[in-house]
mmCIF file of C-alpha atoms and ligand atoms in Angstrom:
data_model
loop_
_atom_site.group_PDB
_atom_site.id
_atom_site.type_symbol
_atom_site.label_atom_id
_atom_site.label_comp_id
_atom_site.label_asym_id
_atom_site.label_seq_id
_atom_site.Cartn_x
_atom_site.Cartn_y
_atom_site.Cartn_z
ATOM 1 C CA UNK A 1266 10.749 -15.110 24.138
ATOM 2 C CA UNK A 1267 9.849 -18.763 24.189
ATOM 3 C CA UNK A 1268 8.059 -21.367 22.355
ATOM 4 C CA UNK A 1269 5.726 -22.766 25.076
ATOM 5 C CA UNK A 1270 4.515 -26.714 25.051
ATOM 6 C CA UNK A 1271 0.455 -26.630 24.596
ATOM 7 C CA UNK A 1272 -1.362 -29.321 26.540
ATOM 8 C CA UNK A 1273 -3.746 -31.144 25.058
ATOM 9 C CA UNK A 1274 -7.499 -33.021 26.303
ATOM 10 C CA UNK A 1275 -6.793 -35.093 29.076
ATOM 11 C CA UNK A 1276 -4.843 -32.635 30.906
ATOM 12 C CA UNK A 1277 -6.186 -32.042 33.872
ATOM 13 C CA UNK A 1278 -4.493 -28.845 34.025
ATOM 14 C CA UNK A 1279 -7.384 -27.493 31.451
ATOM 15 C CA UNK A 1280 -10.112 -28.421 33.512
ATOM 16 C CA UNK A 1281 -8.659 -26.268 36.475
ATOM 17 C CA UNK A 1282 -10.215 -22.811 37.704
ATOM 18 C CA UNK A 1283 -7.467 -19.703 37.306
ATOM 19 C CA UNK A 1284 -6.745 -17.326 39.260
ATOM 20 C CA UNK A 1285 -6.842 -13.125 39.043
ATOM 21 C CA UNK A 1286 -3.154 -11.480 37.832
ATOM 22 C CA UNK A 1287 -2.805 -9.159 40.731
ATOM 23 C CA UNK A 1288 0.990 -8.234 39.777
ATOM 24 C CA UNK A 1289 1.608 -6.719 36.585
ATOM 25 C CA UNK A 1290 5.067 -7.387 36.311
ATOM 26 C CA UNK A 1291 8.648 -8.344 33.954
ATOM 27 C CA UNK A 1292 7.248 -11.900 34.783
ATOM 28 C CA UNK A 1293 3.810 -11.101 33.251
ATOM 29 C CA UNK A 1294 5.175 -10.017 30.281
ATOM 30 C CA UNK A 1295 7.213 -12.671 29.857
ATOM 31 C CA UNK A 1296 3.966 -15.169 29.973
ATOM 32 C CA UNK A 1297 2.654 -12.938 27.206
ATOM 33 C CA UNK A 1298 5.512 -12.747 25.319
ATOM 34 C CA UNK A 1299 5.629 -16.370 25.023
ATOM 35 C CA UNK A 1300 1.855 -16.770 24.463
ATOM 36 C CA UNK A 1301 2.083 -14.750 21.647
ATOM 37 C CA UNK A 1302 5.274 -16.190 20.100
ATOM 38 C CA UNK A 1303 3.695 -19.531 20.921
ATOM 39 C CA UNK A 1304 0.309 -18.903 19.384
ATOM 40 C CA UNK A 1305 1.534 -17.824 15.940
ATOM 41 C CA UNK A 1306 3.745 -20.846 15.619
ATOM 42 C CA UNK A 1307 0.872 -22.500 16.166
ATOM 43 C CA UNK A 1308 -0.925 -20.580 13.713
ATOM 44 C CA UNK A 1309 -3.788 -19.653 16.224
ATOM 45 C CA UNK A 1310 -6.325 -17.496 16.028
ATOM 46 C CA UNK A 1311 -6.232 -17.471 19.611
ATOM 47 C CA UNK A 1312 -4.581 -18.933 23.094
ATOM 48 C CA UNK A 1313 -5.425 -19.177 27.189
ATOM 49 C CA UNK A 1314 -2.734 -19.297 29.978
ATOM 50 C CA UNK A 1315 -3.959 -22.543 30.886
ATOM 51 C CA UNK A 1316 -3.105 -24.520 27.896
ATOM 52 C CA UNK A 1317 0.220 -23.362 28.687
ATOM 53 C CA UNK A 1318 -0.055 -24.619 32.220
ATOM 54 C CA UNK A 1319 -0.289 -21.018 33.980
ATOM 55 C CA UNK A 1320 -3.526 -20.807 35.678
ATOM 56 C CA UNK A 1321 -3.893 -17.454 35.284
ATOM 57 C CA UNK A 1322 -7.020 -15.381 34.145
ATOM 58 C CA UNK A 1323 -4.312 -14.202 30.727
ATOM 59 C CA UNK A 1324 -5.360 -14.709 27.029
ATOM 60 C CA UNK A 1325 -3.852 -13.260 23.855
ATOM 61 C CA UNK A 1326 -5.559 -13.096 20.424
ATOM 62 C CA UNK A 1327 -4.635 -12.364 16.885
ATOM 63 C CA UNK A 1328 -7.307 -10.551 15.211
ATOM 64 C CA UNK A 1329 -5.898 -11.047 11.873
ATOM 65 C CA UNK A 1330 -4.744 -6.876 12.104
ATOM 66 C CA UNK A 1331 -3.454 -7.184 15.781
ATOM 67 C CA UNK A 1332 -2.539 -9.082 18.491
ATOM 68 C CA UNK A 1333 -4.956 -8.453 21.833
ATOM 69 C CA UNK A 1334 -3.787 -9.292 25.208
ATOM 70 C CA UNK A 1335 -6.543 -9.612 27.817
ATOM 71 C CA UNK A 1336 -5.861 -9.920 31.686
ATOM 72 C CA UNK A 1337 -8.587 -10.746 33.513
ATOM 73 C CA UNK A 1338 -11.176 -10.489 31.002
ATOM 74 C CA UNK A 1339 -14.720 -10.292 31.366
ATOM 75 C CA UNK A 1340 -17.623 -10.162 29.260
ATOM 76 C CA UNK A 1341 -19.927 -6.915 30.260
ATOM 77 C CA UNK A 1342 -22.082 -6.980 26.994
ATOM 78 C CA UNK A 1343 -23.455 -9.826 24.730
ATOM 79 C CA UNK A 1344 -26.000 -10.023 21.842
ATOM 80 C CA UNK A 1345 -28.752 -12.096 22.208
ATOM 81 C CA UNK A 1346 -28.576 -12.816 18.654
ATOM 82 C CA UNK A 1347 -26.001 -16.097 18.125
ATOM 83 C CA UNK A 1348 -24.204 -17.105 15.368
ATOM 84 C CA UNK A 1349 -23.569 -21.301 14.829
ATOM 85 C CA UNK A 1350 -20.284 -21.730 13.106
ATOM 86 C CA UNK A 1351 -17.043 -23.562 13.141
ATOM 87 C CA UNK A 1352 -14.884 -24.263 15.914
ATOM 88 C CA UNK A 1353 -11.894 -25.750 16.508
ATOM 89 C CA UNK A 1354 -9.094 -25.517 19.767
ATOM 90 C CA UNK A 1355 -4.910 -26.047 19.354
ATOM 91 C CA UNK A 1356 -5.862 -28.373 23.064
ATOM 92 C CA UNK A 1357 -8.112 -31.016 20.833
ATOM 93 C CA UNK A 1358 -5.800 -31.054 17.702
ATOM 94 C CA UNK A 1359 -7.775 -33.067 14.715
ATOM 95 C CA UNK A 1360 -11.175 -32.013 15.683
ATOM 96 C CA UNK A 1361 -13.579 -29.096 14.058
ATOM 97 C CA UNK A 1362 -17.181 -28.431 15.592
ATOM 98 C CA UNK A 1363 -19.977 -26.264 15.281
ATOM 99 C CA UNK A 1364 -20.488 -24.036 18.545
ATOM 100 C CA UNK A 1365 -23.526 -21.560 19.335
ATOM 101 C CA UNK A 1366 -21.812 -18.120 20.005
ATOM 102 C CA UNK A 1367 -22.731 -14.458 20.101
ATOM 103 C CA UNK A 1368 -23.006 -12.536 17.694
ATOM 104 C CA UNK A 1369 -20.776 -9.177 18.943
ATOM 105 C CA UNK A 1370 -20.105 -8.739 22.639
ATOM 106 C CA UNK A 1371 -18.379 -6.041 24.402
ATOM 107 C CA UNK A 1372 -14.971 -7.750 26.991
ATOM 108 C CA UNK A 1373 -13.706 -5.669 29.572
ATOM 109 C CA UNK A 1374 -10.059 -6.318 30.711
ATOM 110 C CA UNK A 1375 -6.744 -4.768 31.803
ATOM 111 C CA UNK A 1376 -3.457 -4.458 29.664
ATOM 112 C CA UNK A 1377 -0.105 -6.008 30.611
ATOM 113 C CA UNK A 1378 0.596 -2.891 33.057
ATOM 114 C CA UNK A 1379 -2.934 -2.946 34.406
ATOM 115 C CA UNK A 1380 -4.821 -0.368 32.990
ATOM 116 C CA UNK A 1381 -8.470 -1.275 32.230
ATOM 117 C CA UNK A 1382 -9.816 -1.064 28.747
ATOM 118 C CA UNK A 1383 -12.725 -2.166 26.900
ATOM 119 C CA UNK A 1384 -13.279 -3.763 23.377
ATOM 120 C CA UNK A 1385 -15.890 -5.084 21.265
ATOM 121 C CA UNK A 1386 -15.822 -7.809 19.418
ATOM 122 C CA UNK A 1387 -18.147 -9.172 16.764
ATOM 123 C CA UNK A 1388 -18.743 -12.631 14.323
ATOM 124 C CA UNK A 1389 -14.625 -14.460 14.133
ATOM 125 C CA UNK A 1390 -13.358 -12.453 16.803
ATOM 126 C CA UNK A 1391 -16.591 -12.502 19.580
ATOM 127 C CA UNK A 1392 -16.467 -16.450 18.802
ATOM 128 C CA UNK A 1393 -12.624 -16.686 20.097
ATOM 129 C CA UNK A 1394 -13.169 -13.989 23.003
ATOM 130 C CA UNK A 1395 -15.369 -16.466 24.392
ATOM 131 C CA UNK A 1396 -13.708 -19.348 23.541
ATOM 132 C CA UNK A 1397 -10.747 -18.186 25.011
ATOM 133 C CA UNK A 1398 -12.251 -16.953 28.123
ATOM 134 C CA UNK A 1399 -14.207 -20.663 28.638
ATOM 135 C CA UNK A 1400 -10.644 -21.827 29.252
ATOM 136 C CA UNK A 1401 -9.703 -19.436 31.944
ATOM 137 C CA UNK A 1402 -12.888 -21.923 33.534
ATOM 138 C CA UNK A 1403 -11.739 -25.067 32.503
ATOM 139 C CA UNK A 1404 -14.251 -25.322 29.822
ATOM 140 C CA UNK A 1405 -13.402 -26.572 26.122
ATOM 141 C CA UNK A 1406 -15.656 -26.110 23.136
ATOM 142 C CA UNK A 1407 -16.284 -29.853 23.104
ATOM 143 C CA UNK A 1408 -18.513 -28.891 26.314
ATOM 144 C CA UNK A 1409 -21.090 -27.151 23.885
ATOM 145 C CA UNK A 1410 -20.611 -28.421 20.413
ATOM 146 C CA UNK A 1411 -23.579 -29.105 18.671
ATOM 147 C CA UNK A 1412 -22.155 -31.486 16.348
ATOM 148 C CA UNK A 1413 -18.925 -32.150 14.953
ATOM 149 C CA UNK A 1414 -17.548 -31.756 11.380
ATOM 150 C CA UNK A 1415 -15.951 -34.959 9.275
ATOM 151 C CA UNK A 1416 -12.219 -33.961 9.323
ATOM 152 C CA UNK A 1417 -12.383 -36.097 5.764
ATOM 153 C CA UNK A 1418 -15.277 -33.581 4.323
ATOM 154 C CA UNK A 1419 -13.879 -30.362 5.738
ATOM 155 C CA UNK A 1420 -12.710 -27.692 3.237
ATOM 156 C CA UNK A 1421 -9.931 -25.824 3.663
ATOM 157 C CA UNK A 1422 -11.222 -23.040 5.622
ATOM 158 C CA UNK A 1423 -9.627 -19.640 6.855
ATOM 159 C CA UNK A 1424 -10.431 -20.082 10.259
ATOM 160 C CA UNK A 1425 -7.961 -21.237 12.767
ATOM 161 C CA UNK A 1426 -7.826 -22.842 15.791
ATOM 162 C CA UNK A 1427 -8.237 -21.142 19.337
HETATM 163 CO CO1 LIG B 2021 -8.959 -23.561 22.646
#
């Protein structure tokens, strides 16, 4: 396993589209393998392929009581209800906003050999599911921050970045 550099705003590299895994393979798990090494020295709650620089459709999370790692994730179920709360991404280091989310959501996805599974998610964990899966689109929570929090006035707060 590896420590991977994360790119940061400005990167064009974020902004890009990714592409399907098609080939579950040693290579695959490597990418994971990293993510997930690379994400808890990070201390994240959450991280995307691309801010690694792989523009694939990969994302792993730590739920706090496990690590999840979503291939080509998709979001079959939503709540209308939302939830505003506090956002923040290891990509825009410094930076804490408030971002509309859903309140639980169901993500459908495949494991690292392929087989499809579903999960549902609700309040901390259906806010990083979808913030993960804006970056497999090349979209970053500053896209849909309401407003931003005063680094200075922040309190320490359990929530970590995605
Ligand atoms: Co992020």
């Amino acid at each position: 396993m590896a420590i991977r550099s994360i790119l940061v705003e400005g990167d064009p590299t974020l902004r890009k589209k990714t592409r399907k895994v098609e080939v579950f393979d040693a290579h695959l798990h490597t990418l994971l393998d990293d993510m997930v090494e690379t994400m808890r020295k990070a201390d994240g709650a959450g991280l995307a392929a691309p801010q690694v620089g792989i523009l694939r459709r990969v994302v792993t999370i730590d739920s706090g009581e496990e690590v999840l790692e979503l291939i080509n994730p998709v979001i079959i179920e939503r709540s209308s209800d939302q939830q505003l709360d506090e956002e923040g991404c290891l990509s825009v280091p410094g930076k804490w906003g408030m971002v509309f989310r859903p309140v639980s959501l169901t993500v459908r996805a495949q494991n690292r050999f392929g087989r499809t599974f579903d999960t549902e998610a609700d309040e901390v964990l259906s806010r990083v599911v979808c913030h993960e899966l804006d970056h497999l689109d090349g979209i970053l929570y500053v896209d849909k921050v309401e407003y931003y929090i005063d680094p200075d006035k922040r309190e320490e707060k359990e929530e970590q970045d995605a």
